[in-house]
CSV table of C-alpha atoms in Angstrom, one decimal:
chain,number,residue,atom,x,y,z
A,14,MET,CA,10.4,2.7,-21.1
A,15,GLN,CA,8.5,3.0,-17.7
A,16,PRO,CA,4.7,2.6,-17.6
A,17,LEU,CA,2.5,5.8,-17.1
A,18,LEU,CA,1.1,5.1,-13.6
A,19,PRO,CA,4.1,4.8,-11.8
A,20,ARG,CA,5.7,8.0,-13.1
A,21,CYS,CA,2.4,9.8,-12.4
A,22,CYS,CA,2.3,8.6,-9.2
A,23,ARG,CA,5.9,9.7,-8.7
A,24,ALA,CA,5.4,13.1,-10.3
A,25,LEU,CA,2.5,13.6,-7.9
A,26,LEU,CA,4.4,12.8,-4.9
A,27,LEU,CA,7.2,14.8,-5.9
A,28,LEU,CA,4.9,17.9,-6.5
A,29,GLY,CA,3.1,17.6,-3.2
A,30,PHE,CA,6.1,17.2,-1.2
A,31,ALA,CA,7.9,20.4,-3.0
A,32,THR,CA,5.0,22.6,-2.7
A,33,CYS,CA,5.2,21.6,1.3
A,34,ALA,CA,9.1,21.7,1.4
A,35,THR,CA,8.5,24.8,3.6
A,36,ALA,CA,5.8,23.5,6.2
A,37,ARG,CA,5.9,20.9,8.2
A,38,ARG,CA,5.7,17.5,6.6
A,39,PRO,CA,2.9,15.3,7.6
A,40,ASN,CA,3.1,12.1,9.1
A,41,ILE,CA,2.1,9.0,6.9
A,42,VAL,CA,-0.1,6.6,7.8
A,43,VAL,CA,-1.2,3.7,5.3
A,44,LEU,CA,-3.8,1.2,7.0
A,45,LEU,CA,-4.4,-1.9,4.5
A,46,ALA,CA,-6.3,-4.6,6.0
A,47,ASP,CA,-8.0,-8.2,4.7
A,48,ASP,CA,-11.4,-8.5,4.3
A,49,LEU,CA,-12.4,-4.8,5.8
A,50,GLY,CA,-14.9,-3.3,3.9
A,51,TYR,CA,-15.5,0.4,3.3
A,52,GLY,CA,-18.7,0.6,5.9
A,53,ASP,CA,-17.1,-1.3,8.6
A,54,VAL,CA,-15.2,1.5,10.4
A,55,GLY,CA,-16.7,4.3,12.4
A,56,CYS,CA,-15.7,6.9,10.4
A,57,PHE,CA,-17.3,5.7,7.3
A,58,GLY,CA,-20.5,5.3,9.2
A,59,ASN,CA,-20.7,2.1,11.2
A,60,ASP,CA,-22.1,2.6,14.7
A,61,THR,CA,-22.0,-1.2,15.3
A,62,ILE,CA,-18.4,-1.9,15.3
A,63,SER,CA,-16.2,0.9,18.1
A,64,THR,CA,-13.1,1.8,16.3
A,65,PRO,CA,-12.1,5.2,18.2
A,66,ASN,CA,-8.3,5.7,17.2
A,67,ILE,CA,-8.9,4.8,13.2
A,68,ASP,CA,-11.8,7.2,13.8
A,69,ARG,CA,-9.8,9.8,16.0
A,70,LEU,CA,-6.8,9.6,12.7
A,71,ALA,CA,-9.3,9.9,10.2
A,72,GLU,CA,-10.8,13.0,11.8
A,73,ASN,CA,-7.8,14.8,11.7
A,74,GLY,CA,-6.1,13.4,8.3
A,75,ALA,CA,-6.5,12.6,4.8
A,76,ILE,CA,-9.0,9.7,3.5
A,77,LEU,CA,-8.4,8.1,0.6
A,78,THR,CA,-11.6,6.9,-0.9
A,79,GLN,CA,-11.0,5.6,-4.1
A,80,HIS,CA,-8.9,2.8,-4.0
A,81,THR,CA,-9.9,-0.3,-5.7
A,82,ALA,CA,-8.4,-3.5,-4.9
A,83,ALA,CA,-6.4,-4.9,-7.7
A,84,ALA,CA,-6.8,-8.8,-6.9
A,85,ALA,CA,-9.4,-10.9,-4.9
A,86,VAL,CA,-6.7,-12.0,-2.5
A,87,CYS,CA,-4.2,-10.1,0.0
A,88,THR,CA,-0.5,-11.0,-1.6
A,89,PRO,CA,-1.3,-8.9,-5.1
A,90,SER,CA,-3.3,-6.4,-3.7
A,91,ARG,CA,-0.7,-5.7,-1.1
A,92,ALA,CA,2.2,-5.2,-4.2
A,93,ALA,CA,-0.4,-3.2,-6.1
A,94,LEU,CA,-0.9,-0.5,-3.1
A,95,LEU,CA,2.7,-0.8,-2.4
A,96,THR,CA,3.8,-0.2,-6.2
A,97,GLY,CA,0.9,1.4,-8.1
A,98,ARG,CA,1.4,-1.3,-10.6
A,99,TYR,CA,-1.0,-4.4,-11.4
A,100,PRO,CA,-0.1,-7.1,-9.6
A,101,VAL,CA,1.4,-9.1,-13.2
A,102,ARG,CA,3.6,-6.0,-13.8
A,103,SER,CA,5.7,-7.0,-10.8
A,104,GLY,CA,5.5,-11.0,-11.0
A,105,MET,CA,2.9,-10.5,-8.1
A,106,GLU,CA,-0.3,-12.1,-9.4
A,107,SER,CA,-2.2,-15.0,-7.8
A,108,TYR,CA,-3.8,-18.1,-9.8
A,109,PHE,CA,-5.0,-21.3,-8.9
A,110,LYS,CA,-4.2,-24.8,-10.1
A,111,ASN,CA,-5.9,-28.3,-9.3
A,112,LYS,CA,-8.0,-26.3,-6.5
A,113,VAL,CA,-4.6,-25.1,-4.5
A,114,PHE,CA,-3.6,-21.2,-4.2
A,115,ILE,CA,-0.4,-21.0,-4.9
A,116,ILE,CA,1.5,-18.0,-3.3
A,117,VAL,CA,3.4,-16.6,-5.5
A,118,ALA,CA,5.3,-14.5,-3.0
A,119,ALA,CA,7.0,-17.7,-1.4
A,120,SER,CA,9.1,-18.1,-4.8
A,121,GLY,CA,11.1,-15.0,-3.9
A,122,GLY,CA,8.3,-12.6,-3.7
A,123,LEU,CA,8.3,-8.5,-4.6
A,124,PRO,CA,11.7,-7.9,-6.8
A,125,GLN,CA,14.5,-5.8,-5.1
A,126,ASN,CA,14.1,-3.4,-8.1
A,127,GLU,CA,10.7,-2.2,-7.6
A,128,THR,CA,9.7,1.0,-6.3
A,129,THR,CA,7.4,0.9,-3.9
A,130,PHE,CA,5.7,4.0,-1.9
A,131,ALA,CA,8.0,3.7,1.3
A,132,SER,CA,11.2,4.0,-1.3
A,133,ILE,CA,9.3,7.3,-2.5
A,134,LEU,CA,9.2,8.4,0.7
A,135,GLN,CA,12.5,7.4,2.0
A,136,GLN,CA,13.8,9.6,-0.9
A,137,GLN,CA,12.5,12.4,0.5
A,138,GLY,CA,13.7,11.9,4.1
A,139,TYR,CA,10.9,10.0,5.8
A,140,ALA,CA,11.5,6.9,8.0
A,141,THR,CA,9.1,4.1,6.9
A,142,GLY,CA,8.1,0.9,8.7
A,143,TYR,CA,5.8,-1.9,8.2
A,144,ILE,CA,3.7,-4.0,10.8
A,145,GLY,CA,2.3,-7.1,10.1
A,146,LYS,CA,1.4,-9.2,7.6
A,147,TRP,CA,4.0,-9.0,4.9
A,148,HIS,CA,3.5,-11.8,1.9
A,149,LEU,CA,5.4,-9.8,-0.3
A,150,GLY,CA,8.4,-12.4,-0.4
A,151,LEU,CA,12.1,-13.1,1.0
A,152,TYR,CA,13.8,-10.1,-0.3
A,153,CYS,CA,14.1,-8.6,2.6
A,154,THR,CA,17.5,-6.9,3.4
A,155,SER,CA,16.8,-6.3,7.6
A,156,LYS,CA,16.0,-8.1,10.5
């Protein structure tokens, strides 16, 4: 039996797509940055650092403000965002041993059978892509 959270996420995504079936599908851009705080971009009130492109995207789109980092380091947090699961459920937990960080993604990474946000979007006819730091392992089929 699958955990409840991924099933609920899938159901909500499919419901949302079903209600928009006749309307033009929206473009979806997910920005995930290491060490970016809530108030670090202009759309959330920062007037010190100029972020005009991010602000423009936020002005014309949906802003999700309730995501909580699932871990204090990048790999497990990224896995949690993409899968909707706690990192330990997909083998992407991090740990310290002798004060050396072990990168669990180097051992193979996110299991190939793991359902991700991108795979759900692909099933709905979206083209997906990823730019930047991956750190989720070596199970990639494209070059």
